[in-house]
PDB file of C-alpha atoms in Angstrom:
ATOM      1  CA  MET A   1      12.618 214.203  93.468  1.00 35.00           C
ATOM      2  CA  ARG A   2      12.563 212.649  96.924  1.00 34.00           C
ATOM      3  CA  ALA A   3      12.938 214.929  99.998  1.00 32.00           C
ATOM      4  CA  LEU A   4      16.125 214.990 101.914  1.00 34.00           C
ATOM      5  CA  ASP A   5      17.525 216.794 104.861  1.00 34.00           C
ATOM      6  CA  ASP A   6      18.125 220.480 104.413  1.00 37.00           C
ATOM      7  CA  GLY A   7      21.898 220.364 104.088  1.00 39.00           C
ATOM      8  CA  VAL A   8      24.364 218.037 102.034  1.00 39.00           C
ATOM      9  CA  ASP A   9      24.596 216.025 105.197  1.00 39.00           C
ATOM     10  CA  GLY A  10      21.406 214.458 103.754  1.00 38.00           C
ATOM     11  CA  ILE A  11      23.499 212.744 101.056  1.00 39.00           C
ATOM     12  CA  ARG A  12      24.130 209.004 102.030  1.00 34.00           C
ATOM     13  CA  ASP A  13      25.265 205.982 100.202  1.00 33.00           C
ATOM     14  CA  THR A  14      21.984 204.385 101.142  1.00 29.00           C
ATOM     15  CA  ASP A  15      22.170 201.705  98.350  1.00 31.00           C
ATOM     16  CA  GLY A  16      25.248 200.150  99.589  1.00 29.00           C
ATOM     17  CA  MET A  17      26.956 200.870  96.201  1.00 30.00           C
ATOM     18  CA  ALA A  18      30.462 199.630  95.990  1.00 29.00           C
ATOM     19  CA  VAL A  19      32.687 202.761  95.245  1.00 31.00           C
ATOM     20  CA  SER A  20      36.359 202.848  94.973  1.00 33.00           C
ATOM     21  CA  SER A  21      38.361 205.825  96.080  1.00 36.00           C
ATOM     22  CA  GLY A  22      40.511 207.897  93.818  1.00 42.00           C
ATOM     23  CA  PRO A  23      43.934 209.249  94.893  1.00 42.00           C
ATOM     24  CA  ASP A  24      42.255 212.478  96.220  1.00 47.00           C
ATOM     25  CA  GLY A  25      39.742 210.630  98.368  1.00 43.00           C
ATOM     26  CA  THR A  26      36.837 210.998  95.992  1.00 48.00           C
ATOM     27  CA  ALA A  27      34.979 208.026  94.403  1.00 48.00           C
ATOM     28  CA  ALA A  28      36.540 206.785  91.276  1.00 47.00           C
ATOM     29  CA  VAL A  29      34.798 205.915  87.976  1.00 48.00           C
ATOM     30  CA  GLY A  30      35.342 202.386  86.595  1.00 49.00           C
ATOM     31  CA  ARG A  31      37.009 202.183  83.137  1.00 52.00           C
ATOM     32  CA  GLY A  32      34.683 201.141  80.333  1.00 55.00           C
ATOM     33  CA  GLN A  33      31.526 202.271  81.938  1.00 68.00           C
ATOM     34  CA  GLN A  34      28.839 203.984  79.938  1.00 91.00           C
ATOM     35  CA  ILE A  35      28.682 207.611  80.942  1.00 93.00           C
ATOM     36  CA  ASP A  36      26.185 210.409  80.536  1.00 96.00           C
ATOM     37  CA  TRP A  37      25.625 213.998  81.548  1.00 98.00           C
ATOM     38  CA  LEU A  38      23.314 215.674  84.016  1.00 98.00           C
ATOM     39  CA  TYR A  39      22.755 219.341  83.413  1.00 98.00           C
ATOM     40  CA  ALA A  40      21.018 221.616  85.801  1.00 99.00           C
ATOM     41  CA  ARG A  41      20.358 225.271  86.011  1.00 98.00           C
ATOM     42  CA  ILE A  42      20.300 226.791  89.562  1.00 98.00           C
ATOM     43  CA  TYR A  43      18.353 230.098  89.357  1.00 97.00           C
ATOM     44  CA  CYS A  44      18.588 233.074  91.642  1.00 94.00           C
ATOM     45  CA  ALA A  45      15.420 234.496  93.199  1.00 91.00           C
ATOM     46  CA  GLY A  46      16.118 237.728  91.598  1.00 89.00           C
ATOM     47  CA  GLY A  47      19.068 239.985  90.872  1.00 91.00           C
ATOM     48  CA  ASP A  48      22.306 238.573  89.530  1.00 93.00           C
ATOM     49  CA  ASP A  49      24.158 237.401  92.626  1.00 95.00           C
ATOM     50  CA  THR A  50      25.213 233.905  91.554  1.00 96.00           C
ATOM     51  CA  ASP A  51      28.038 234.191  94.349  1.00 98.00           C
ATOM     52  CA  ALA A  52      25.245 233.557  96.852  1.00 97.00           C
ATOM     53  CA  LEU A  53      24.675 230.212  95.473  1.00 97.00           C
ATOM     54  CA  MET A  54      28.303 228.997  95.350  1.00 98.00           C
ATOM     55  CA  PRO A  55      28.992 228.078  98.843  1.00 98.00           C
ATOM     56  CA  ARG A  56      26.177 225.534  99.025  1.00 97.00           C
ATOM     57  CA  LEU A  57      27.134 224.249  95.402  1.00 98.00           C
ATOM     58  CA  ALA A  58      30.689 223.710  96.729  1.00 98.00           C
ATOM     59  CA  HIS A  59      29.524 221.797  99.771  1.00 98.00           C
ATOM     60  CA  TRP A  60      27.000 219.822  97.780  1.00 98.00           C
ATOM     61  CA  LEU A  61      29.436 218.883  95.061  1.00 98.00           C
ATOM     62  CA  ASP A  62      32.200 217.773  97.478  1.00 98.00           C
ATOM     63  CA  ALA A  63      29.654 215.465  99.120  1.00 98.00           C
ATOM     64  CA  VAL A  64      28.519 214.018  95.718  1.00 98.00           C
ATOM     65  CA  ARG A  65      32.106 213.451  94.661  1.00 98.00           C
ATOM     66  CA  ALA A  66      32.845 211.658  98.005  1.00 97.00           C
ATOM     67  CA  HIS A  67      29.794 209.295  97.747  1.00 96.00           C
ATOM     68  CA  TRP A  68      29.540 208.503  94.109  1.00 97.00           C
ATOM     69  CA  PRO A  69      31.973 208.038  91.085  1.00 97.00           C
ATOM     70  CA  ILE A  70      31.817 211.320  89.327  1.00 98.00           C
ATOM     71  CA  ARG A  71      33.910 211.542  86.021  1.00 97.00           C
ATOM     72  CA  SER A  72      33.717 215.303  85.648  1.00 97.00           C
ATOM     73  CA  ALA A  73      31.807 218.172  86.949  1.00 98.00           C
ATOM     74  CA  HIS A  74      31.869 221.898  85.991  1.00 98.00           C
ATOM     75  CA  PHE A  75      29.799 224.998  86.321  1.00 99.00           C
ATOM     76  CA  LEU A  76      29.556 228.464  84.624  1.00 98.00           C
ATOM     77  CA  ARG A  77      27.369 231.506  85.173  1.00 98.00           C
ATOM     78  CA  PHE A  78      24.621 232.476  82.712  1.00 96.00           C
ATOM     79  CA  VAL A  79      21.437 234.572  82.251  1.00 94.00           C
ATOM     80  CA  ASP A  80      18.349 233.741  80.228  1.00 93.00           C
ATOM     81  CA  LEU A  81      14.711 234.812  80.165  1.00 91.00           C
ATOM     82  CA  ARG A  82      14.135 233.181  83.618  1.00 94.00           C
ATOM     83  CA  GLY A  83      17.104 234.991  85.165  1.00 94.00           C
ATOM     84  CA  HIS A  84      20.718 234.668  86.380  1.00 96.00           C
ATOM     85  CA  HIS A  85      21.838 231.135  87.239  1.00 97.00           C
ATOM     86  CA  LEU A  86      24.661 228.684  87.656  1.00 98.00           C
ATOM     87  CA  ARG A  87      24.718 225.903  84.970  1.00 98.00           C
ATOM     88  CA  LEU A  88      25.894 222.664  86.463  1.00 99.00           C
ATOM     89  CA  ARG A  89      27.145 219.680  84.396  1.00 98.00           C
ATOM     90  CA  VAL A  90      27.994 216.461  85.925  1.00 98.00           C
ATOM     91  CA  GLN A  91      29.321 213.404  84.078  1.00 98.00           C
ATOM     92  CA  ALA A  92      29.075 209.878  85.480  1.00 98.00           C
ATOM     93  CA  ALA A  93      27.373 206.549  84.756  1.00 98.00           C
ATOM     94  CA  PRO A  94      23.625 206.701  84.270  1.00 97.00           C
ATOM     95  CA  ASP A  95      22.805 204.873  87.575  1.00 97.00           C
ATOM     96  CA  THR A  96      25.076 207.324  89.398  1.00 98.00           C
ATOM     97  CA  LEU A  97      23.316 210.312  87.695  1.00 98.00           C
ATOM     98  CA  ASP A  98      20.090 209.002  88.949  1.00 98.00           C
ATOM     99  CA  GLU A  99      21.426 209.263  92.514  1.00 98.00           C
ATOM    100  CA  VAL A 100      22.782 212.808  91.889  1.00 98.00           C
ATOM    101  CA  PHE A 101      19.477 213.849  90.281  1.00 98.00           C
ATOM    102  CA  ALA A 102      17.597 212.640  93.474  1.00 98.00           C
ATOM    103  CA  ARG A 103      19.576 215.112  95.588  1.00 98.00           C
ATOM    104  CA  LEU A 104      19.082 218.305  93.464  1.00 98.00           C
ATOM    105  CA  ASP A 105      16.423 219.249  95.787  1.00 98.00           C
ATOM    106  CA  ILE A 106      19.213 220.271  98.196  1.00 98.00           C
ATOM    107  CA  LEU A 107      20.299 222.925  95.599  1.00 98.00           C
ATOM    108  CA  ASP A 108      16.713 223.873  94.772  1.00 98.00           C
ATOM    109  CA  ALA A 109      16.088 224.740  98.429  1.00 98.00           C
ATOM    110  CA  ALA A 110      19.307 226.722  98.731  1.00 97.00           C
ATOM    111  CA  ALA A 111      18.341 228.648  95.667  1.00 97.00           C
ATOM    112  CA  ARG A 112      14.950 229.597  97.209  1.00 97.00           C
ATOM    113  CA  ARG A 113      16.662 230.721 100.450  1.00 96.00           C
ATOM    114  CA  ALA A 114      19.574 232.655  98.853  1.00 95.00           C
ATOM    115  CA  PRO A 115      19.492 236.364  99.268  1.00 93.00           C
ATOM    116  CA  VAL A 116      18.464 238.599  96.306  1.00 92.00           C
ATOM    117  CA  ARG A 117      21.010 241.232  95.353  1.00 92.00           C
ATOM    118  CA  ALA A 118      22.001 243.129  92.351  1.00 92.00           C
ATOM    119  CA  LEU A 119      25.773 243.239  92.123  1.00 93.00           C
ATOM    120  CA  GLU A 120      27.916 246.286  91.794  1.00 94.00           C
ATOM    121  CA  ARG A 121      29.800 246.228  88.524  1.00 97.00           C
ATOM    122  CA  LEU A 122      32.963 247.878  87.375  1.00 98.00           C
ATOM    123  CA  VAL A 123      31.539 248.197  83.978  1.00 97.00           C
ATOM    124  CA  SER A 124      27.854 247.321  83.188  1.00 94.00           C
ATOM    125  CA  ASP A 125      27.027 245.177  80.240  1.00 93.00           C
ATOM    126  CA  PRO A 126      23.473 245.593  78.868  1.00 89.00           C
ATOM    127  CA  LEU A 127      23.525 242.079  77.266  1.00 88.00           C
ATOM    128  CA  THR A 128      23.928 240.305  80.624  1.00 90.00           C
ATOM    129  CA  SER A 129      22.219 242.634  83.042  1.00 82.00           C
ATOM    130  CA  GLY A 130      18.640 241.476  82.611  1.00 73.00           C
ATOM    131  CA  GLY A 131      16.880 240.282  85.733  1.00 69.00           C
ATOM    132  CA  GLY A 132      14.471 237.680  84.157  1.00 68.00           C
ATOM    133  CA  SER A 133      11.231 236.411  86.019  1.00 73.00           C
ATOM    134  CA  GLY A 134      12.945 235.911  89.339  1.00 79.00           C
ATOM    135  CA  ARG A 135      11.724 232.286  89.813  1.00 91.00           C
ATOM    136  CA  PRO A 136      14.343 230.606  91.986  1.00 96.00           C
ATOM    137  CA  GLY A 137      15.052 226.804  91.853  1.00 97.00           C
ATOM    138  CA  VAL A 138      16.519 224.144  89.790  1.00 98.00           C
ATOM    139  CA  ALA A 139      15.657 223.174  86.213  1.00 98.00           C
ATOM    140  CA  CYS A 140      17.099 220.339  84.212  1.00 97.00           C
ATOM    141  CA  ALA A 141      18.011 220.416  80.631  1.00 94.00           C
ATOM    142  CA  VAL A 142      19.847 218.317  78.032  1.00 94.00           C
ATOM    143  CA  TYR A 143      23.541 219.057  77.509  1.00 92.00           C
ATOM    144  CA  GLY A 144      25.193 218.829  74.153  1.00 89.00           C
ATOM    145  CA  PRO A 145      29.039 219.092  74.228  1.00 90.00           C
ATOM    146  CA  GLU A 146      30.337 221.901  71.889  1.00 93.00           C
ATOM    147  CA  TYR A 147      32.151 219.789  69.319  1.00 95.00           C
ATOM    148  CA  ALA A 148      32.401 222.503  66.645  1.00 94.00           C
ATOM    149  CA  LYS A 149      33.811 225.213  69.193  1.00 95.00           C
ATOM    150  CA  TYR A 150      36.550 222.959  70.607  1.00 96.00           C
ATOM    151  CA  GLY A 151      37.497 221.130  67.518  1.00 95.00           C
ATOM    152  CA  GLY A 152      35.624 217.786  67.656  1.00 96.00           C
ATOM    153  CA  PRO A 153      34.842 215.194  70.284  1.00 96.00           C
ATOM    154  CA  LYS A 154      38.447 214.894  71.525  1.00 97.00           C
ATOM    155  CA  GLY A 155      38.738 218.739  71.797  1.00 97.00           C
ATOM    156  CA  ALA A 156      35.482 218.915  73.626  1.00 97.00           C
ATOM    157  CA  GLU A 157      36.553 216.326  75.974  1.00 97.00           C
ATOM    158  CA  GLY A 158      39.853 218.163  76.660  1.00 98.00           C
ATOM    159  CA  ALA A 159      38.031 221.443  77.335  1.00 98.00           C
ATOM    160  CA  GLU A 160      35.583 219.666  79.774  1.00 98.00           C
ATOM    161  CA  SER A 161      38.522 218.194  81.626  1.00 98.00           C
ATOM    162  CA  HIS A 162      39.830 221.691  82.040  1.00 99.00           C
ATOM    163  CA  PHE A 163      36.453 223.009  83.064  1.00 99.00           C
ATOM    164  CA  ASP A 164      36.437 220.409  85.802  1.00 99.00           C
ATOM    165  CA  ILE A 165      39.800 221.563  87.072  1.00 99.00           C
ATOM    166  CA  SER A 166      38.852 225.237  86.841  1.00 99.00           C
ATOM    167  CA  SER A 167      35.583 224.747  88.555  1.00 99.00           C
ATOM    168  CA  ARG A 168      37.220 222.792  91.374  1.00 98.00           C
ATOM    169  CA  TRP A 169      39.822 225.678  91.665  1.00 98.00           C
ATOM    170  CA  CYS A 170      37.126 228.283  91.929  1.00 98.00           C
ATOM    171  CA  LEU A 171      35.148 226.414  94.573  1.00 98.00           C
ATOM    172  CA  ASP A 172      38.201 225.236  96.549  1.00 97.00           C
ATOM    173  CA  ASN A 173      39.551 228.838  96.657  1.00 97.00           C
ATOM    174  CA  ARG A 174      36.208 230.422  97.299  1.00 97.00           C
ATOM    175  CA  VAL A 175      36.252 232.915  94.703  1.00 98.00           C
ATOM    176  CA  TRP A 176      33.087 234.447  95.946  1.00 97.00           C
ATOM    177  CA  LYS A 177      35.098 235.924  98.776  1.00 96.00           C
ATOM    178  CA  VAL A 178      37.156 238.180  96.359  1.00 97.00           C
ATOM    179  CA  PRO A 179      35.823 241.703  96.623  1.00 97.00           C
ATOM    180  CA  ARG A 180      33.575 243.090  94.002  1.00 97.00           C
ATOM    181  CA  PRO A 181      33.832 244.737  91.565  1.00 98.00           C
ATOM    182  CA  VAL A 182      37.335 245.911  91.338  1.00 98.00           C
ATOM    183  CA  GLY A 183      39.102 242.932  93.021  1.00 98.00           C
ATOM    184  CA  ARG A 184      37.183 240.477  90.893  1.00 98.00           C
ATOM    185  CA  VAL A 185      38.238 242.150  87.676  1.00 99.00           C
ATOM    186  CA  GLY A 186      41.925 242.258  89.025  1.00 98.00           C
ATOM    187  CA  LEU A 187      41.706 238.490  89.682  1.00 98.00           C
ATOM    188  CA  VAL A 188      40.718 237.846  86.106  1.00 99.00           C
ATOM    189  CA  ALA A 189      43.443 240.139  84.853  1.00 98.00           C
ATOM    190  CA  ARG A 190      46.047 237.961  86.666  1.00 98.00           C
ATOM    191  CA  LEU A 191      44.487 234.849  85.226  1.00 98.00           C
ATOM    192  CA  LEU A 192      44.680 236.274  81.656  1.00 98.00           C
ATOM    193  CA  ALA A 193      48.255 237.478  82.098  1.00 98.00           C
ATOM    194  CA  ASN A 194      49.491 234.020  83.349  1.00 97.00           C
ATOM    195  CA  ALA A 195      47.515 232.101  80.758  1.00 98.00           C
ATOM    196  CA  ALA A 196      49.054 234.351  77.981  1.00 97.00           C
ATOM    197  CA  VAL A 197      52.599 233.741  79.094  1.00 97.00           C
ATOM    198  CA  ALA A 198      52.079 230.039  79.643  1.00 97.00           C
ATOM    199  CA  GLY A 199      50.174 229.395  76.376  1.00 97.00           C
ATOM    200  CA  PRO A 200      51.405 228.366  72.986  1.00 96.00           C
ATOM    201  CA  LEU A 201      50.583 231.734  71.301  1.00 97.00           C
ATOM    202  CA  PRO A 202      52.797 234.884  71.892  1.00 97.00           C
ATOM    203  CA  ALA A 203      51.316 236.766  74.877  1.00 97.00           C
ATOM    204  CA  ASP A 204      50.950 240.096  73.079  1.00 96.00           C
ATOM    205  CA  GLU A 205      49.173 238.321  70.149  1.00 97.00           C
ATOM    206  CA  LEU A 206      46.721 236.538  72.412  1.00 98.00           C
ATOM    207  CA  LEU A 207      45.872 239.662  74.450  1.00 98.00           C
ATOM    208  CA  ALA A 208      45.533 241.882  71.386  1.00 97.00           C
ATOM    209  CA  ALA A 209      43.051 239.258  69.913  1.00 98.00           C
ATOM    210  CA  HIS A 210      41.232 239.202  73.288  1.00 98.00           C
ATOM    211  CA  LEU A 211      40.712 242.899  73.006  1.00 97.00           C
ATOM    212  CA  ARG A 212      39.446 242.644  69.417  1.00 97.00           C
ATOM    213  CA  MET A 213      37.042 239.954  70.437  1.00 98.00           C
ATOM    214  CA  TRP A 214      35.583 241.763  73.566  1.00 98.00           C
ATOM    215  CA  GLY A 215      36.136 245.451  72.941  1.00 96.00           C
ATOM    216  CA  TYR A 216      32.714 245.963  71.264  1.00 96.00           C
ATOM    217  CA  ARG A 217      31.188 245.163  74.780  1.00 96.00           C
ATOM    218  CA  LEU A 218      32.653 248.201  76.281  1.00 96.00           C
ATOM    219  CA  PRO A 219      30.360 251.262  76.643  1.00 95.00           C
ATOM    220  CA  GLU A 220      31.088 254.140  74.273  1.00 93.00           C
ATOM    221  CA  ARG A 221      32.587 256.281  77.123  1.00 92.00           C
ATOM    222  CA  LEU A 222      35.380 253.888  77.629  1.00 94.00           C
ATOM    223  CA  ARG A 223      36.364 253.499  74.041  1.00 86.00           C
ATOM    224  CA  ASP A 224      39.214 255.958  74.290  1.00 80.00           C
ATOM    225  CA  GLY A 225      42.503 255.851  76.070  1.00 81.00           C
ATOM    226  CA  ALA A 226      41.992 258.443  78.789  1.00 88.00           C
ATOM    227  CA  ALA A 227      38.632 256.917  80.115  1.00 92.00           C
ATOM    228  CA  LEU A 228      39.673 253.357  79.805  1.00 95.00           C
ATOM    229  CA  GLY A 229      42.999 254.072  81.504  1.00 95.00           C
ATOM    230  CA  ALA A 230      41.306 255.422  84.554  1.00 95.00           C
ATOM    231  CA  VAL A 231      39.485 252.282  85.008  1.00 97.00           C
ATOM    232  CA  VAL A 232      42.533 250.130  84.222  1.00 97.00           C
ATOM    233  CA  ARG A 233      44.469 252.067  86.954  1.00 97.00           C
ATOM    234  CA  GLN A 234      41.810 251.455  89.408  1.00 97.00           C
ATOM    235  CA  VAL A 235      42.141 247.730  88.835  1.00 98.00           C
ATOM    236  CA  LEU A 236      45.755 247.716  88.902  1.00 97.00           C
ATOM    237  CA  GLU A 237      46.000 249.679  92.213  1.00 96.00           C
ATOM    238  CA  PHE A 238      43.577 247.404  94.025  1.00 97.00           C
ATOM    239  CA  PRO A 239      45.546 245.389  96.842  1.00 96.00           C
ATOM    240  CA  LEU A 240      44.378 241.942  95.773  1.00 95.00           C
ATOM    241  CA  ASN A 241      47.141 240.404  97.788  1.00 93.00           C
ATOM    242  CA  GLY A 242      45.754 241.914 100.736  1.00 94.00           C
ATOM    243  CA  THR A 243      42.641 239.881 100.536  1.00 93.00           C
ATOM    244  CA  PRO A 244      42.514 236.938 103.024  1.00 93.00           C
ATOM    245  CA  GLY A 245      43.269 233.791 101.098  1.00 93.00           C
ATOM    246  CA  TRP A 246      44.711 235.590  98.145  1.00 95.00           C
ATOM    247  CA  GLU A 247      47.979 236.785  99.555  1.00 95.00           C
ATOM    248  CA  HIS A 248      49.581 234.835  96.679  1.00 95.00           C
ATOM    249  CA  ALA A 249      47.192 235.630  93.976  1.00 95.00           C
ATOM    250  CA  ASP A 250      49.699 235.379  91.022  1.00 94.00           C
ATOM    251  CA  GLU A 251      50.646 231.744  92.273  1.00 95.00           C
ATOM    252  CA  LEU A 252      46.967 230.699  92.661  1.00 96.00           C
ATOM    253  CA  THR A 253      45.898 232.035  89.366  1.00 97.00           C
ATOM    254  CA  SER A 254      48.872 230.354  87.628  1.00 97.00           C
ATOM    255  CA  GLN A 255      47.473 226.940  88.604  1.00 97.00           C
ATOM    256  CA  VAL A 256      44.319 227.182  86.566  1.00 98.00           C
ATOM    257  CA  ALA A 257      46.102 229.373  83.948  1.00 98.00           C
ATOM    258  CA  ASP A 258      48.834 226.605  83.377  1.00 98.00           C
ATOM    259  CA  ASP A 259      46.086 224.031  82.876  1.00 98.00           C
ATOM    260  CA  ALA A 260      44.419 226.239  80.383  1.00 98.00           C
ATOM    261  CA  ALA A 261      47.633 226.608  78.477  1.00 98.00           C
ATOM    262  CA  ARG A 262      48.201 222.942  78.517  1.00 98.00           C
ATOM    263  CA  THR A 263      44.677 222.260  77.365  1.00 98.00           C
ATOM    264  CA  VAL A 264      45.017 224.697  74.456  1.00 98.00           C
ATOM    265  CA  GLY A 265      48.323 223.054  73.632  1.00 97.00           C
ATOM    266  CA  ARG A 266      46.461 219.810  73.236  1.00 97.00           C
ATOM    267  CA  ILE A 267      43.325 220.926  71.402  1.00 98.00           C
ATOM    268  CA  GLY A 268      44.874 223.858  69.400  1.00 98.00           C
ATOM    269  CA  ALA A 269      44.496 227.485  69.741  1.00 98.00           C
ATOM    270  CA  GLY A 270      42.160 227.765  66.741  1.00 97.00           C
ATOM    271  CA  ALA A 271      42.249 230.321  63.965  1.00 96.00           C
ATOM    272  CA  GLY A 272      43.461 233.718  65.321  1.00 96.00           C
ATOM    273  CA  GLY A 273      43.576 232.135  68.763  1.00 97.00           C
ATOM    274  CA  ARG A 274      39.675 231.909  69.002  1.00 98.00           C
ATOM    275  CA  ARG A 275      39.551 228.474  70.602  1.00 98.00           C
ATOM    276  CA  ALA A 276      41.940 229.553  73.307  1.00 98.00           C
ATOM    277  CA  LEU A 277      40.021 232.859  73.958  1.00 98.00           C
ATOM    278  CA  ASP A 278      36.705 230.866  74.112  1.00 98.00           C
ATOM    279  CA  LEU A 279      38.327 228.541  76.869  1.00 98.00           C
ATOM    280  CA  LEU A 280      39.607 231.450  78.789  1.00 99.00           C
ATOM    281  CA  HIS A 281      36.401 233.346  78.455  1.00 99.00           C
ATOM    282  CA  ILE A 282      34.641 230.494  80.411  1.00 98.00           C
ATOM    283  CA  ASP A 283      37.264 230.574  82.989  1.00 99.00           C
ATOM    284  CA  ALA A 284      36.672 234.342  83.348  1.00 99.00           C
ATOM    285  CA  ASN A 285      32.984 233.743  83.514  1.00 98.00           C
ATOM    286  CA  ARG A 286      33.401 231.353  86.449  1.00 98.00           C
ATOM    287  CA  LEU A 287      35.158 233.969  88.332  1.00 98.00           C
ATOM    288  CA  GLY A 288      31.938 236.240  87.975  1.00 98.00           C
ATOM    289  CA  VAL A 289      32.800 238.998  85.655  1.00 98.00           C
ATOM    290  CA  ASN A 290      30.693 240.195  82.644  1.00 97.00           C
ATOM    291  CA  PRO A 291      32.227 240.373  79.161  1.00 98.00           C
ATOM    292  CA  ALA A 292      32.769 244.133  79.459  1.00 98.00           C
ATOM    293  CA  GLU A 293      34.671 243.644  82.643  1.00 98.00           C
ATOM    294  CA  GLU A 294      36.519 240.771  81.116  1.00 99.00           C
ATOM    295  CA  CYS A 295      37.570 243.177  78.345  1.00 98.00           C
ATOM    296  CA  VAL A 296      39.075 245.529  81.047  1.00 98.00           C
ATOM    297  CA  ALA A 297      40.810 242.691  82.591  1.00 99.00           C
ATOM    298  CA  GLY A 298      42.488 241.810  79.319  1.00 98.00           C
ATOM    299  CA  VAL A 299      43.840 245.407  78.958  1.00 97.00           C
ATOM    300  CA  CYS A 300      45.167 245.158  82.578  1.00 98.00           C
ATOM    301  CA  ALA A 301      46.780 241.865  81.687  1.00 98.00           C
ATOM    302  CA  ARG A 302      48.632 243.534  78.895  1.00 96.00           C
ATOM    303  CA  TYR A 303      49.838 246.195  81.363  1.00 95.00           C
ATOM    304  CA  LEU A 304      50.861 243.515  84.023  1.00 96.00           C
ATOM    305  CA  LEU A 305      53.152 241.964  81.277  1.00 95.00           C
ATOM    306  CA  GLY A 306      54.602 245.228  80.505  1.00 90.00           C
ATOM    307  CA  GLY A 307      53.127 245.454  77.076  1.00 52.00           C
ATOM    308  CA  LEU A 308      51.151 248.578  77.572  1.00 48.00           C
ATOM    309  CA  GLY A 309      51.317 251.640  79.855  1.00 45.00           C
ATOM    310  CA  VAL A 310      48.144 252.688  81.557  1.00 43.00           C
ATOM    311  CA  ALA A 311      48.031 256.005  79.865  1.00 40.00           C
ATOM    312  CA  GLY A 312      48.086 254.200  76.488  1.00 42.00           C
ATOM    313  CA  ALA A 313      45.190 251.877  77.239  1.00 48.00           C
ATOM    314  CA  SER A 314      42.739 251.767  74.409  1.00 52.00           C
ATOM    315  CA  ALA A 315      39.753 249.770  73.279  1.00 54.00           C
ATOM    316  CA  ARG A 316      41.170 249.568  69.720  1.00 49.00           C
ATOM    317  CA  GLY A 317      43.957 246.909  70.315  1.00 51.00           C
TER     318      GLY A 317
END
């Protein structure tokens, strides 16, 4: 990996590659080209503050898209034995991916400089709270599209197209600026509510299935109406529209929610809505909530749509 300048300004089209521009000003991928994936994991130095990595990722990815023909790019958050990290997947022609790979040292350096912080959580989730080894930096791996989860190659391609749109939305709107922990859960609640209304399944059916899917991740103390209702009320009362840049949070979240609904319409919702829920789970993950917090957000979404009073909130669907 050759050394570059410290910032993304080190990215240059040094090989004189002929690159056409798409309608949004980014480089366009030629039709019929062979394509492949680059898959990189960007690790925190410790803690779980993947938000600290996102401003640099946003700047880096904007520059990469401007200089090379990228077909698709998306990220999600994850934790493994090494620690919390962002998983970045970039799809392009192999020669382009060689150029992108050569610039991963910018993200590697950013990960090593990022502050170490343990995030405050509305609800802790033991399955995602591990700290790992705390070794920062970038590690590459092999990406295999999840054909079984999304209904075959066409379904996986449709899901990846949505992931590209959702990832751009997160980075363009600087989701890392939304206050944690309550405001972030409130943002996910609005996303789920809008997606439930726009999607092909009845909203109450989808959100009930969401609660059945993620309710087991709630701690025992929240598995009754009174305790869970207090947490739900806290989220619903948070003034998200008072956050700079999020004065129109419902309209903003409807952008990515509508695309999620269109994607589910194309690839199918799956048995019991499972495929739709898997897609929305990745969207919630990008916003930075753990599965237990996502469960709370789903209950809040039911209330936002008028299907459940706060006092009646329950983890039993």
